[in-house]
Amino acid sequence: MSHLVKDFRAALYSLSKRPGFVAVVILTLSLTLGAFITMSALNYTLLLKPLPYPEQEKLFIAQGERFYEGKQLASGIHSYAGTVELYKKNQVFSETAMLHYEEQLISNLPGQPKLYTTFTTPEIFSLSGAKMAQGRYFDSTEGLDTYKPVAVITYDIWQQKYAGAADILDKKVQISKVSYTIVGVLAENFIEPLLFMPGRETQIWLPFDYNYVDEEGRENGTNGSSNLKLAGKLKVGMRENEANQYLTNPMNDRFVEAARAFPGGKGVTVAITLRTFEDIIIGDSPTTSLMLFGGVFALLLIACANISNLFLSRAAEKQRQYAIQATLGAQKFHIFRSIFIELFILIFVSSVLALVFAHLSFALLQQYAEGHLARLNELSLNAPILFFTALVSLLLTSVFAAIISHLIDYKSLISILRSSGKGSGLQISRSTRQILIISQVALAGILLSVNFTLLKGSMEVINHPAGFNTENIIRIGLDASGQNFNREERIAYIETIKDKLLQMPEVNMVSNTIYPPLVVNSWTSSLAEDLSASGKQVLPNVNLVDEHYLTLFDIPLIAGRNFKPEEIRDSQKVIIINETVAKQFATSGGILGRNLYWEGGEDPYKVIGIIKDVNIPRVDMVPQMLAGRTTGFNFMIGLNDNHNVSKIQLNSIFRQINRNLRVSIYATVDESYKKLLLRDISIAVITIALSLLTLLLAGLGIYGVLSYSINLRTYELGVRMALGGSPNLISKLVLTDSAKPVAYGWAISIMILIALYMYLTQKMNYDISIEVSALVVTFILISLTSFIACFIPLRKIVRLQPINALK
Amino acid sequence: MNNIKIKMKNITKVFEIDNMETHALRGLDLTIYDGDYISISGPSGCGKSTLLSILGLLDMPSSGTYHIEGDDVSQLSLAQSARIRANKIGFIFQQFNLIDELTVFENIALPLRYSEKQYSESEIKQKVKKCLDSVEMSHRTNHYPHLLSGGQQQRIAIARSLVADPAILLVDEPTGNLDSKNGDAIMDMLENLNNQGTTICLVTHDPRYADRAKSQYHLLDGRIEMVKSMLEAV
């Protein structure tokens, strides 16, 4: 034991004499290992770890799909009445729950915040194995059609909005006119199954009865909503196919019957498909997470190649000390113990730092990647991760120890002193050096090519012009706190609001419009050439706008004209379509001035204008139609340059008009547009950071090996110079020699990239392309890095008088 | 009067180490004629190696003038001195200095490949063969140096020094790493070369071998003096 302590101290002392070496090893290893641990934890959670719900493999969502003549029209939507019927007459689930996802203003909390509310039947809590921090969750007496106003809040809301109040179970949640009694607080570690969309976590749970679908919507058998979900645990013995049949048949019968009532419903059928919770929650996250894992794994390998070289150089440097130890009686075991202890210290410190780094990365991911990657809230430094880190560290220590022991041969150690320094001594062999360079170049080549391909795609999205003005426009939506207005009242209020807004010195234009151009797929409808079942039909996004919409957003008309004020006022049957719709109706005479039938209605709508398509990041060209009419309390406010209006300012104006009016949506169009670019901006930032790190690590690694190799050749180069080799010729020789392993590495990376490309496109059916420009940039960068790594040590030698190189 | 191959006048070499000046050569004059065979000897640290480095343009003098075949080579750039080494100087080192990764043929061909004259492959082949024949090593053309004995390696080094028809052969302790039998054979070979017209400058501390040169110089404290000249004796 005391020997071990002594060796430990000796190793610490020896390392303290080489702070540069220690710093480079620890920094390189802790950063790359930290990233590797982070990505391993993420992929483990996404791909291997079961969801944290009892019998999670039996949990399913019944997903509604709509088909028109066999072609899928929409997925994930349900009709309200049909879903309630399935819930009531459930045959396939042992337990089933209905959920309706909404956002509501909580009027009895300070600032009247808008929170994520989910209206649910009680079963969701037992399905997700919920534990409570306070009180209870909904019981069977609070199920469908019982109308008991109770609420369950999350632990975070309890802490943040109620300051962790001890008497939380006496408090109420007020939403418009209903006051809900809080009956429970979910446990801090409760993880909600995110069935609606990634990153959307419920803050307040309310009984399903109180959802905000109105009477008409509840009875309508054809309307569909993606906010409504039916979840359940499959009965024992029930097969998925069988369940799909049980669910689809009544739903489709009901739909087809209801659809007979209007012409647009002809030929449309619905089906229900079960999808596992896992499938819904994880979505396409593994594509991103596996790619990131591949990236950091390659980075770790580059770092390992670097560190191997550093350790080998250090072993070569310490050979004399080992030789003296061996001559004085140290056995093989003693020497390897001292090497192993030194390695262990370095890797242990790096691993601890790597864990700190991973912990920080988890927080960063949870903050910035929420919504893009699933199950991020389950990431933490837990026992499996600590065990995994220990395992990786042990593996790395063993691998490095094996590499070093391969270099140091105990028998030859003793002969080093006996031959009193003659002979070449301990050297990293030429083949080892070549392998180190080849592997680094190959890995860096793959990593950089993939990075640059991704970066190019993202930069194209980021730099692509939107095709509409996004600056100085605010989008607002107003909530009337449950007060209902008839059409005349609503129009009168809209006019007053517009007038009041225009009186503000900051405002130069107001448009009564539901959505800004960047919102897609919120309202999809149908446009038909004629009313026959065989007529051409297009499914465009709908937006209701006024005559200011096109001017405010600066969207050019390519044919026809804008709406006139009287067309808006009287809701005349005129529409404007975009180029994509126009192309789909491509008829010989053009579509302008022709009539189209909107959602199966019998009155024709005349096309008065065609506008240019706008570009929504990562969305293919969307068919769009604009109908000119006064809508609800949704406005786009155009501001003068360098001016802004706050939500508080707006609220004070609206309160003067009607004390129930409050701003419920407030967003600048520019920021909303940038949010759509967030994914690509993140990709760009990650790929640039990863590329720089790759270049730095590979550059340092290649420099380390090349400068070692070139320094070993100093004498030989001196001989060549003595024989008349000029600096240029010597440089050319060394550069050519060094270029060989770089070229091999590059060739290997190209082969792997092609294999990867073929695998992904042919076996996995990914739609990707090899970016030649990315390969060229990578080639230039790697060549340049290698050239610099070679040139620095070479320059020292060729500037010597030959006699100094021969010393 | 024979042509002057090498003329050094008032050559000095000062090394500065840790702010201390060391005068390795102090105003040295030396003239070597075509067909000469001179030896330079002296005790350790007398400046033999420094003189040989400057003679071979492996280092530059601190002051003084140096001409090879009439060209001033006192202060040259690294590239210029390399060019002259390739064309006009043949080196034979104590450690042979063959390059391990190159075959015997390629080792010998090196000065030709470094020369500014563009030799064709057939010319190179022919010249290398001639030199190999002259040292009786033709049967080892495609061997690597580590497969040869010390004596054989030095013969290859001699062949290499001759391949570009240099103005002068600079020979540094050629027998230092050889046994006496091989050492004698190498010295015989040098003598033969001189008899055929090659100008040779030999640096050695072995008086037995120094005596075989036609002129013998002694170097002491950075200055040179002639001890004996066969030409004068004649």
mmCIF file of C-alpha atoms in Angstrom, chain B residues 90-200:
data_model
loop_
_atom_site.group_PDB
_atom_site.id
_atom_site.type_symbol
_atom_site.label_atom_id
_atom_site.label_comp_id
_atom_site.label_asym_id
_atom_site.label_seq_id
_atom_site.Cartn_x
_atom_site.Cartn_y
_atom_site.Cartn_z
ATOM 1 C CA GLY B 90 32.003 15.575 -52.332
ATOM 2 C CA PHE B 91 31.679 14.587 -48.673
ATOM 3 C CA ILE B 92 32.886 11.514 -46.873
ATOM 4 C CA PHE B 93 31.861 11.396 -43.192
ATOM 5 C CA GLN B 94 33.135 9.429 -40.230
ATOM 6 C CA GLN B 95 29.568 8.073 -39.600
ATOM 7 C CA PHE B 96 29.088 7.284 -43.346
ATOM 8 C CA ASN B 97 25.731 9.142 -43.193
ATOM 9 C CA LEU B 98 23.900 6.915 -45.621
ATOM 10 C CA ILE B 99 20.133 7.276 -45.537
ATOM 11 C CA ASP B 100 18.569 4.112 -44.158
ATOM 12 C CA GLU B 101 15.375 4.266 -46.181
ATOM 13 C CA LEU B 102 17.118 4.575 -49.542
ATOM 14 C CA THR B 103 18.835 1.782 -51.472
ATOM 15 C CA VAL B 104 22.557 1.933 -52.226
ATOM 16 C CA PHE B 105 21.697 3.158 -55.731
ATOM 17 C CA GLU B 106 19.439 5.941 -54.486
ATOM 18 C CA ASN B 107 21.947 7.001 -51.828
ATOM 19 C CA ILE B 108 24.632 7.436 -54.436
ATOM 20 C CA ALA B 109 22.301 9.205 -56.836
ATOM 21 C CA LEU B 110 21.281 11.845 -54.266
ATOM 22 C CA PRO B 111 23.825 14.583 -55.255
ATOM 23 C CA LEU B 112 22.739 14.190 -58.902
ATOM 24 C CA ARG B 113 19.090 14.593 -57.964
ATOM 25 C CA TYR B 114 19.915 17.719 -55.960
ATOM 26 C CA SER B 115 22.014 19.206 -58.767
ATOM 27 C CA GLU B 116 20.654 22.048 -60.853
ATOM 28 C CA LYS B 117 21.796 20.147 -63.932
ATOM 29 C CA GLN B 118 18.865 18.040 -64.998
ATOM 30 C CA TYR B 119 20.324 14.549 -65.311
ATOM 31 C CA SER B 120 18.292 12.021 -67.221
ATOM 32 C CA GLU B 121 17.576 8.680 -65.542
ATOM 33 C CA SER B 122 19.945 6.914 -67.916
ATOM 34 C CA GLU B 123 22.732 9.400 -67.151
ATOM 35 C CA ILE B 124 22.138 8.897 -63.436
ATOM 36 C CA LYS B 125 22.211 5.135 -63.884
ATOM 37 C CA GLN B 126 25.429 5.311 -65.835
ATOM 38 C CA LYS B 127 27.193 7.629 -63.362
ATOM 39 C CA VAL B 128 26.082 5.631 -60.325
ATOM 40 C CA LYS B 129 27.246 2.413 -61.965
ATOM 41 C CA LYS B 130 30.628 3.907 -62.757
ATOM 42 C CA CYS B 131 31.116 5.039 -59.163
ATOM 43 C CA LEU B 132 29.925 1.688 -57.774
ATOM 44 C CA ASP B 133 32.424 -0.056 -60.049
ATOM 45 C CA SER B 134 35.213 2.180 -58.848
ATOM 46 C CA VAL B 135 34.580 1.141 -55.220
ATOM 47 C CA GLU B 136 33.869 -2.462 -56.255
ATOM 48 C CA MET B 137 30.348 -2.501 -54.835
ATOM 49 C CA SER B 138 28.286 -3.085 -58.018
ATOM 50 C CA HIS B 139 26.798 -6.270 -56.572
ATOM 51 C CA ARG B 140 25.099 -4.283 -53.771
ATOM 52 C CA THR B 141 23.178 -1.793 -55.929
ATOM 53 C CA ASN B 142 19.700 -2.601 -54.600
ATOM 54 C CA HIS B 143 20.603 -3.310 -50.991
ATOM 55 C CA TYR B 144 19.708 -1.102 -48.080
ATOM 56 C CA PRO B 145 22.609 0.355 -46.048
ATOM 57 C CA HIS B 146 21.817 -1.499 -42.819
ATOM 58 C CA LEU B 147 22.556 -4.807 -44.587
ATOM 59 C CA LEU B 148 26.150 -3.733 -45.268
ATOM 60 C CA SER B 149 29.241 -3.822 -43.068
ATOM 61 C CA GLY B 150 30.914 -0.592 -41.901
ATOM 62 C CA GLY B 151 33.641 -0.847 -44.516
ATOM 63 C CA GLN B 152 31.104 -1.470 -47.282
ATOM 64 C CA GLN B 153 29.009 1.469 -46.111
ATOM 65 C CA GLN B 154 32.034 3.764 -46.259
ATOM 66 C CA ARG B 155 32.772 2.593 -49.787
ATOM 67 C CA ILE B 156 29.243 3.480 -50.792
ATOM 68 C CA ALA B 157 29.781 6.890 -49.143
ATOM 69 C CA ILE B 158 32.918 7.335 -51.267
ATOM 70 C CA ALA B 159 30.995 6.394 -54.391
ATOM 71 C CA ARG B 160 28.361 8.959 -53.449
ATOM 72 C CA SER B 161 31.015 11.658 -52.961
ATOM 73 C CA LEU B 162 32.352 11.035 -56.460
ATOM 74 C CA VAL B 163 29.157 10.781 -58.424
ATOM 75 C CA ALA B 164 28.775 14.469 -59.322
ATOM 76 C CA ASP B 165 32.447 14.893 -60.348
ATOM 77 C CA PRO B 166 33.144 17.396 -57.556
ATOM 78 C CA ALA B 167 35.971 19.932 -57.526
ATOM 79 C CA ILE B 168 37.169 18.527 -54.230
ATOM 80 C CA LEU B 169 36.524 15.629 -51.846
ATOM 81 C CA LEU B 170 36.210 16.620 -48.198
ATOM 82 C CA VAL B 171 36.946 13.624 -46.027
ATOM 83 C CA ASP B 172 36.240 13.697 -42.287
ATOM 84 C CA GLU B 173 37.920 10.937 -40.212
ATOM 85 C CA PRO B 174 36.912 8.289 -42.771
ATOM 86 C CA THR B 175 38.347 5.434 -40.742
ATOM 87 C CA GLY B 176 37.039 6.501 -37.331
ATOM 88 C CA ASN B 177 34.286 3.893 -37.281
ATOM 89 C CA LEU B 178 36.256 1.115 -39.015
ATOM 90 C CA ASP B 179 38.704 -1.559 -37.961
ATOM 91 C CA SER B 180 42.282 -1.171 -39.174
ATOM 92 C CA LYS B 181 41.899 -3.578 -42.098
ATOM 93 C CA ASN B 182 38.887 -1.799 -43.496
ATOM 94 C CA GLY B 183 40.468 1.554 -42.584
ATOM 95 C CA ASP B 184 43.558 0.750 -44.617
ATOM 96 C CA ALA B 185 41.476 -0.351 -47.578
ATOM 97 C CA ILE B 186 39.567 2.951 -47.539
ATOM 98 C CA MET B 187 42.814 4.934 -47.373
ATOM 99 C CA ASP B 188 44.171 2.933 -50.331
ATOM 100 C CA MET B 189 41.078 3.791 -52.238
ATOM 101 C CA LEU B 190 41.491 7.511 -51.527
ATOM 102 C CA GLU B 191 45.096 7.368 -52.620
ATOM 103 C CA ASN B 192 44.081 5.708 -55.887
ATOM 104 C CA LEU B 193 41.464 8.370 -56.490
ATOM 105 C CA ASN B 194 44.053 11.091 -55.951
ATOM 106 C CA ASN B 195 46.398 9.322 -58.318
ATOM 107 C CA GLN B 196 43.633 9.468 -60.919
ATOM 108 C CA GLY B 197 43.382 13.269 -60.410
ATOM 109 C CA THR B 198 40.830 13.785 -57.645
ATOM 110 C CA THR B 199 41.584 16.673 -55.287
ATOM 111 C CA ILE B 200 41.225 15.545 -51.668
#
